[in-house]
mmCIF file of C-alpha atoms in Angstrom:
data_model
loop_
_atom_site.group_PDB
_atom_site.id
_atom_site.type_symbol
_atom_site.label_atom_id
_atom_site.label_comp_id
_atom_site.label_asym_id
_atom_site.label_seq_id
_atom_site.Cartn_x
_atom_site.Cartn_y
_atom_site.Cartn_z
ATOM 1 C CA MET Y 140 91.865 40.366 24.471
ATOM 2 C CA LEU Y 141 91.707 36.849 25.902
ATOM 3 C CA LYS Y 142 95.491 36.597 25.897
ATOM 4 C CA SER Y 143 95.777 39.891 27.773
ATOM 5 C CA LEU Y 144 93.225 38.719 30.352
ATOM 6 C CA LEU Y 145 95.047 35.427 30.875
ATOM 7 C CA GLU Y 146 98.350 37.262 31.277
ATOM 8 C CA THR Y 147 96.779 39.573 33.863
ATOM 9 C CA ILE Y 148 95.396 36.599 35.806
ATOM 10 C CA SER Y 149 98.819 34.954 35.661
ATOM 11 C CA ASP Y 150 100.491 38.129 36.963
ATOM 12 C CA ILE Y 151 97.963 38.355 39.811
ATOM 13 C CA GLY Y 152 98.722 34.733 40.667
ATOM 14 C CA VAL Y 153 102.448 35.444 40.806
ATOM 15 C CA MET Y 154 101.964 38.457 43.083
ATOM 16 C CA SER Y 155 99.574 36.598 45.379
ATOM 17 C CA GLN Y 156 102.116 33.769 45.692
ATOM 18 C CA ARG Y 157 104.684 36.363 46.716
ATOM 19 C CA ASP Y 158 102.474 37.596 49.566
ATOM 20 C CA ILE Y 159 101.461 34.077 50.609
ATOM 21 C CA ARG Y 160 105.110 33.005 50.787
ATOM 22 C CA ARG Y 161 105.803 36.025 52.961
ATOM 23 C CA TYR Y 162 103.073 34.912 55.389
ATOM 24 C CA PHE Y 163 104.705 31.506 55.766
ATOM 25 C CA ARG Y 164 108.214 32.961 55.829
ATOM 26 C CA LEU Y 165 107.137 35.147 58.760
ATOM 27 C CA PRO Y 166 104.721 32.796 60.548
ATOM 28 C CA GLN Y 167 104.756 34.937 63.683
ATOM 29 C CA LEU Y 168 102.473 37.420 61.925
ATOM 30 C CA LEU Y 169 99.785 34.826 61.274
ATOM 31 C CA ILE Y 170 100.299 33.103 64.633
ATOM 32 C CA THR Y 171 100.060 36.390 66.541
ATOM 33 C CA ASN Y 172 96.890 37.294 64.665
ATOM 34 C CA VAL Y 173 95.333 33.915 65.470
ATOM 35 C CA ILE Y 174 96.334 34.066 69.151
ATOM 36 C CA LEU Y 175 94.909 37.576 69.498
ATOM 37 C CA ASN Y 176 91.580 36.512 68.031
ATOM 38 C CA VAL Y 177 91.432 33.383 70.207
ATOM 39 C CA VAL Y 178 92.092 35.451 73.342
ATOM 40 C CA LEU Y 179 89.428 38.012 72.388
ATOM 41 C CA LEU Y 180 86.873 35.306 71.621
ATOM 42 C CA LEU Y 181 87.396 33.495 74.920
ATOM 43 C CA LEU Y 182 87.579 36.761 76.868
ATOM 44 C CA PHE Y 183 84.253 38.050 75.586
ATOM 45 C CA ASN Y 184 82.561 34.671 75.948
ATOM 46 C CA TYR Y 185 83.651 33.821 79.483
ATOM 47 C CA VAL Y 186 84.183 37.264 81.043
ATOM 48 C CA PHE Y 187 81.560 39.511 79.458
ATOM 49 C CA GLY Y 188 79.082 36.970 78.105
ATOM 50 C CA GLY Y 189 77.149 36.551 81.335
ATOM 51 C CA ALA Y 190 76.586 40.296 81.686
ATOM 52 C CA ILE Y 191 75.137 40.881 78.203
ATOM 53 C CA GLN Y 192 71.463 40.198 77.496
ATOM 54 C CA THR Y 193 70.928 38.272 74.269
ATOM 55 C CA GLY Y 194 67.275 37.306 74.493
ATOM 56 C CA GLY Y 195 67.787 33.858 75.986
ATOM 57 C CA VAL Y 196 70.405 32.727 73.434
ATOM 58 C CA ASP Y 197 73.725 31.388 74.734
ATOM 59 C CA TYR Y 198 76.258 34.164 74.313
ATOM 60 C CA ILE Y 199 78.671 32.025 72.297
ATOM 61 C CA GLN Y 200 75.840 31.331 69.826
ATOM 62 C CA TYR Y 201 75.098 35.049 69.678
ATOM 63 C CA PHE Y 202 78.668 36.321 69.625
ATOM 64 C CA LEU Y 203 80.681 33.949 67.406
ATOM 65 C CA PRO Y 204 78.897 34.745 64.101
ATOM 66 C CA GLY Y 205 79.617 38.412 64.688
ATOM 67 C CA PHE Y 206 83.153 37.695 65.821
ATOM 68 C CA LEU Y 207 83.872 35.913 62.545
ATOM 69 C CA VAL Y 208 82.786 39.074 60.741
ATOM 70 C CA GLN Y 209 84.931 41.172 63.071
ATOM 71 C CA SER Y 210 87.971 39.033 62.228
ATOM 72 C CA VAL Y 211 87.889 39.997 58.556
ATOM 73 C CA VAL Y 212 86.973 43.627 59.302
ATOM 74 C CA PHE Y 213 90.036 44.085 61.489
ATOM 75 C CA GLY Y 214 92.047 41.986 59.042
ATOM 76 C CA SER Y 215 91.618 44.689 56.414
ATOM 77 C CA THR Y 216 93.765 47.012 58.540
ATOM 78 C CA GLN Y 217 96.731 44.705 57.944
ATOM 79 C CA THR Y 218 96.192 45.185 54.225
ATOM 80 C CA SER Y 219 96.641 48.943 54.618
ATOM 81 C CA VAL Y 220 99.867 48.464 56.552
ATOM 82 C CA GLY Y 221 101.217 45.839 54.136
ATOM 83 C CA ILE Y 222 100.549 47.937 51.043
ATOM 84 C CA SER Y 223 102.066 51.030 52.652
ATOM 85 C CA GLU Y 224 105.134 49.065 53.726
ATOM 86 C CA ASP Y 225 105.682 47.767 50.192
ATOM 87 C CA LEU Y 226 105.389 51.276 48.788
ATOM 88 C CA SER Y 227 107.861 52.666 51.325
ATOM 89 C CA LYS Y 228 110.417 50.113 50.086
ATOM 90 C CA GLY Y 229 110.128 51.409 46.521
ATOM 91 C CA LEU Y 230 108.472 48.317 45.098
ATOM 92 C CA ILE Y 231 106.386 50.341 42.652
ATOM 93 C CA ASP Y 232 109.551 51.381 40.812
ATOM 94 C CA ARG Y 233 110.712 47.769 40.677
ATOM 95 C CA PHE Y 234 107.403 46.389 39.435
ATOM 96 C CA ARG Y 235 107.022 49.198 36.906
ATOM 97 C CA SER Y 236 110.170 47.978 35.159
ATOM 98 C CA LEU Y 237 108.704 44.482 34.774
ATOM 99 C CA PRO Y 238 106.373 43.358 31.948
ATOM 100 C CA MET Y 239 103.409 42.765 34.243
ATOM 101 C CA ALA Y 240 99.851 44.051 34.543
ATOM 102 C CA ARG Y 241 99.589 47.113 36.739
ATOM 103 C CA ALA Y 242 96.585 45.657 38.548
ATOM 104 C CA ALA Y 243 98.604 42.606 39.619
ATOM 105 C CA PHE Y 244 100.376 44.246 42.571
ATOM 106 C CA LEU Y 245 97.173 45.303 44.345
ATOM 107 C CA SER Y 246 94.979 42.409 43.226
ATOM 108 C CA GLY Y 247 97.607 39.869 44.248
ATOM 109 C CA ARG Y 248 97.573 41.289 47.756
ATOM 110 C CA VAL Y 249 93.785 40.966 47.892
ATOM 111 C CA VAL Y 250 93.949 37.316 46.808
ATOM 112 C CA ALA Y 251 96.595 36.535 49.446
ATOM 113 C CA ASP Y 252 94.593 38.282 52.166
ATOM 114 C CA THR Y 253 91.503 36.335 51.134
ATOM 115 C CA LEU Y 254 93.380 33.118 51.907
ATOM 116 C CA ARG Y 255 94.421 34.592 55.260
ATOM 117 C CA TYR Y 256 90.785 35.380 56.073
ATOM 118 C CA LEU Y 257 89.699 31.851 55.179
ATOM 119 C CA ILE Y 258 92.322 30.280 57.443
ATOM 120 C CA LEU Y 259 91.418 32.620 60.305
ATOM 121 C CA VAL Y 260 87.663 32.054 60.005
ATOM 122 C CA ILE Y 261 88.058 28.261 59.968
ATOM 123 C CA LEU Y 262 90.318 28.361 63.037
ATOM 124 C CA MET Y 263 87.887 30.629 64.917
ATOM 125 C CA ILE Y 264 85.006 28.279 64.124
ATOM 126 C CA ALA Y 265 87.065 25.408 65.567
ATOM 127 C CA VAL Y 266 87.726 27.396 68.753
ATOM 128 C CA GLY Y 267 84.047 28.340 68.911
ATOM 129 C CA TYR Y 268 83.042 24.687 68.688
ATOM 130 C CA ALA Y 269 85.362 23.914 71.599
ATOM 131 C CA ALA Y 270 83.594 26.675 73.566
ATOM 132 C CA GLY Y 271 80.130 25.260 72.833
ATOM 133 C CA PHE Y 272 79.090 26.922 69.575
ATOM 134 C CA ARG Y 273 77.078 24.890 67.063
ATOM 135 C CA PHE Y 274 75.784 25.572 63.545
ATOM 136 C CA GLN Y 275 72.112 24.846 64.161
ATOM 137 C CA GLY Y 276 71.125 25.398 60.531
ATOM 138 C CA GLY Y 277 73.190 22.543 59.095
ATOM 139 C CA PHE Y 278 76.183 22.258 56.778
ATOM 140 C CA PHE Y 279 75.043 24.175 53.702
ATOM 141 C CA PRO Y 280 73.953 27.361 55.549
ATOM 142 C CA ALA Y 281 77.246 27.223 57.470
ATOM 143 C CA PHE Y 282 79.193 26.812 54.220
ATOM 144 C CA ALA Y 283 77.315 29.727 52.658
ATOM 145 C CA GLY Y 284 77.944 31.835 55.753
ATOM 146 C CA VAL Y 285 81.701 31.306 55.598
ATOM 147 C CA TRP Y 286 81.867 32.436 51.974
ATOM 148 C CA LEU Y 287 79.654 35.445 52.646
ATOM 149 C CA ILE Y 288 82.150 36.464 55.324
ATOM 150 C CA ILE Y 289 85.018 36.005 52.861
ATOM 151 C CA LEU Y 290 83.201 38.095 50.233
ATOM 152 C CA PHE Y 291 82.666 40.847 52.810
ATOM 153 C CA GLY Y 292 86.357 40.616 53.676
ATOM 154 C CA ILE Y 293 87.309 41.014 50.008
ATOM 155 C CA ALA Y 294 85.189 44.161 49.751
ATOM 156 C CA LEU Y 295 86.741 45.684 52.879
ATOM 157 C CA THR Y 296 90.211 44.663 51.734
ATOM 158 C CA TRP Y 297 89.825 47.031 48.792
ATOM 159 C CA VAL Y 298 89.105 49.777 51.323
ATOM 160 C CA GLY Y 299 92.333 48.795 53.065
ATOM 161 C CA VAL Y 300 94.191 48.794 49.744
ATOM 162 C CA PHE Y 301 92.975 52.296 48.933
ATOM 163 C CA ILE Y 302 94.001 53.589 52.366
ATOM 164 C CA GLY Y 303 97.401 51.897 52.208
ATOM 165 C CA ILE Y 304 98.204 53.322 48.799
ATOM 166 C CA SER Y 305 96.933 56.807 49.691
ATOM 167 C CA VAL Y 306 98.918 57.522 52.876
ATOM 168 C CA LYS Y 307 102.582 58.427 52.929
ATOM 169 C CA ASP Y 308 104.032 56.126 55.584
ATOM 170 C CA VAL Y 309 103.409 52.920 57.523
ATOM 171 C CA GLU Y 310 102.628 54.678 60.817
ATOM 172 C CA THR Y 311 99.858 56.708 59.198
ATOM 173 C CA ALA Y 312 98.505 53.568 57.548
ATOM 174 C CA GLN Y 313 98.237 51.890 60.951
ATOM 175 C CA VAL Y 314 96.187 54.754 62.353
ATOM 176 C CA ALA Y 315 94.086 55.344 59.232
ATOM 177 C CA GLY Y 316 93.370 51.638 58.952
ATOM 178 C CA PHE Y 317 91.726 51.549 62.381
ATOM 179 C CA VAL Y 318 89.914 54.907 62.357
ATOM 180 C CA TRP Y 319 87.077 53.717 60.114
ATOM 181 C CA VAL Y 320 86.976 50.162 61.503
ATOM 182 C CA PHE Y 321 86.089 50.861 65.136
ATOM 183 C CA PRO Y 322 82.768 52.654 64.482
ATOM 184 C CA LEU Y 323 81.711 49.885 62.090
ATOM 185 C CA VAL Y 324 82.473 47.113 64.581
ATOM 186 C CA PHE Y 325 81.231 48.597 67.844
ATOM 187 C CA ALA Y 326 78.225 50.562 66.533
ATOM 188 C CA SER Y 327 76.549 47.464 65.109
ATOM 189 C CA SER Y 328 74.654 44.381 66.243
ATOM 190 C CA LEU Y 329 77.917 42.498 66.692
ATOM 191 C CA TYR Y 330 78.307 42.748 70.474
ATOM 192 C CA VAL Y 331 74.847 43.689 71.714
ATOM 193 C CA PRO Y 332 71.309 43.955 70.285
ATOM 194 C CA ILE Y 333 70.744 47.277 68.545
ATOM 195 C CA GLU Y 334 67.611 47.860 70.643
ATOM 196 C CA THR Y 335 69.801 48.419 73.721
ATOM 197 C CA MET Y 336 71.582 51.398 72.113
ATOM 198 C CA PRO Y 337 70.551 55.072 72.302
ATOM 199 C CA SER Y 338 68.184 56.069 69.501
ATOM 200 C CA TRP Y 339 70.772 58.230 67.713
ATOM 201 C CA LEU Y 340 73.251 55.342 67.700
ATOM 202 C CA GLN Y 341 70.577 52.913 66.511
ATOM 203 C CA ALA Y 342 70.138 55.091 63.423
ATOM 204 C CA PHE Y 343 73.806 54.626 62.518
ATOM 205 C CA ALA Y 344 73.815 50.921 63.429
ATOM 206 C CA ASN Y 345 70.882 50.271 61.102
ATOM 207 C CA ILE Y 346 72.771 51.646 58.079
ATOM 208 C CA ASN Y 347 76.112 50.160 59.130
ATOM 209 C CA PRO Y 348 77.120 47.368 56.674
ATOM 210 C CA VAL Y 349 78.415 45.255 59.559
ATOM 211 C CA THR Y 350 74.890 44.979 61.006
ATOM 212 C CA PRO Y 351 73.244 43.141 58.059
ATOM 213 C CA MET Y 352 76.410 41.067 57.676
ATOM 214 C CA VAL Y 353 76.259 39.913 61.296
ATOM 215 C CA ASP Y 354 72.485 39.409 61.137
ATOM 216 C CA THR Y 355 72.855 37.246 58.019
ATOM 217 C CA ILE Y 356 75.564 35.034 59.525
ATOM 218 C CA ARG Y 357 73.554 34.645 62.733
ATOM 219 C CA ALA Y 358 70.469 33.626 60.769
ATOM 220 C CA LEU Y 359 72.466 31.058 58.799
ATOM 221 C CA SER Y 360 74.060 29.779 62.010
ATOM 222 C CA TRP Y 361 70.773 29.521 63.890
ATOM 223 C CA GLY Y 362 68.757 28.140 60.981
ATOM 224 C CA THR Y 363 66.332 31.081 60.984
ATOM 225 C CA SER Y 364 65.008 33.341 58.214
ATOM 226 C CA ILE Y 365 67.549 35.633 56.563
ATOM 227 C CA SER Y 366 64.841 38.163 55.548
ATOM 228 C CA SER Y 367 66.282 41.216 53.774
ATOM 229 C CA SER Y 368 69.718 41.252 55.427
ATOM 230 C CA LEU Y 369 71.286 39.059 52.715
ATOM 231 C CA TRP Y 370 70.350 41.442 49.914
ATOM 232 C CA LYS Y 371 71.563 44.412 51.948
ATOM 233 C CA ILE Y 372 74.996 42.923 52.455
ATOM 234 C CA LEU Y 373 75.334 41.849 48.822
ATOM 235 C CA VAL Y 374 74.524 45.412 47.763
ATOM 236 C CA TRP Y 375 77.074 46.737 50.268
ATOM 237 C CA ASP Y 376 79.742 44.319 49.013
ATOM 238 C CA LEU Y 377 79.155 45.290 45.400
ATOM 239 C CA GLY Y 378 79.020 49.002 46.191
ATOM 240 C CA ILE Y 379 82.243 48.991 48.220
ATOM 241 C CA ILE Y 380 84.124 47.093 45.508
ATOM 242 C CA LEU Y 381 82.785 49.288 42.692
ATOM 243 C CA VAL Y 382 83.923 52.414 44.544
ATOM 244 C CA CYS Y 383 87.210 51.401 46.170
ATOM 245 C CA LEU Y 384 88.682 49.119 43.499
ATOM 246 C CA PRO Y 385 88.831 51.740 40.710
ATOM 247 C CA LEU Y 386 89.958 54.412 43.192
ATOM 248 C CA ALA Y 387 92.821 52.189 44.355
ATOM 249 C CA LEU Y 388 93.862 51.305 40.790
ATOM 250 C CA ARG Y 389 93.719 54.961 39.752
ATOM 251 C CA ARG Y 390 95.874 55.961 42.719
ATOM 252 C CA TYR Y 391 98.355 53.210 41.881
ATOM 253 C CA ARG Y 392 98.594 54.358 38.250
ATOM 254 C CA LEU Y 393 99.302 57.902 39.417
ATOM 255 C CA LEU Y 394 102.083 56.694 41.706
ATOM 256 C CA ALA Y 395 103.542 54.524 38.951
ATOM 257 C CA GLN Y 396 103.841 57.392 36.469
#
């Protein structure tokens, strides 16, 4: 049992190294992603920030915690495309012929994307600091906030994995990857306070997992009380993983037969 577990972990490590090497072999993918996020961050802060009411808080202080969450949410769409692209190249048939754990292909991608999220979040924090953002709660809340964002990204990555392995081509994966992301991002407390939304949209925003995630990171950034938002997001993370991980593995086993 222990030997099998160690072999599975080793296989996952090998597959994650494969994806990580691909990131560095094609640095334009990572660079383009970083540049896009930097442009969006500066655009919202300097162009739209003055027009959005945030209750007396500087917009960069209000927006950046949510933007860090947005970075990993949109990052999960790349997972869908990457998985679908690998499948279209017939990699399942190649990996099936190798003595490796079946979970390694998908799990390795998740591990590699987790590293991508961490790099992106750290870079966005650096840009935010240059624009005037500060972690007012101190180092340890900031450290906890970063890893909560990464955990949320891992959960959503399994959604992206399931979508990528369920569609038939890369083009469909690109569309399907964004369809569910936009409502989560824009119908939440990420850009504006929920109280400014119509009542029917507030109802959705209050049950949207992005809302407690953003509220938690803001509280950790500002040094204020987290209240119940932390427990809500931990429940969401666990629930998403418990649903999407087995669905993705089951779909992969069916394709590998």
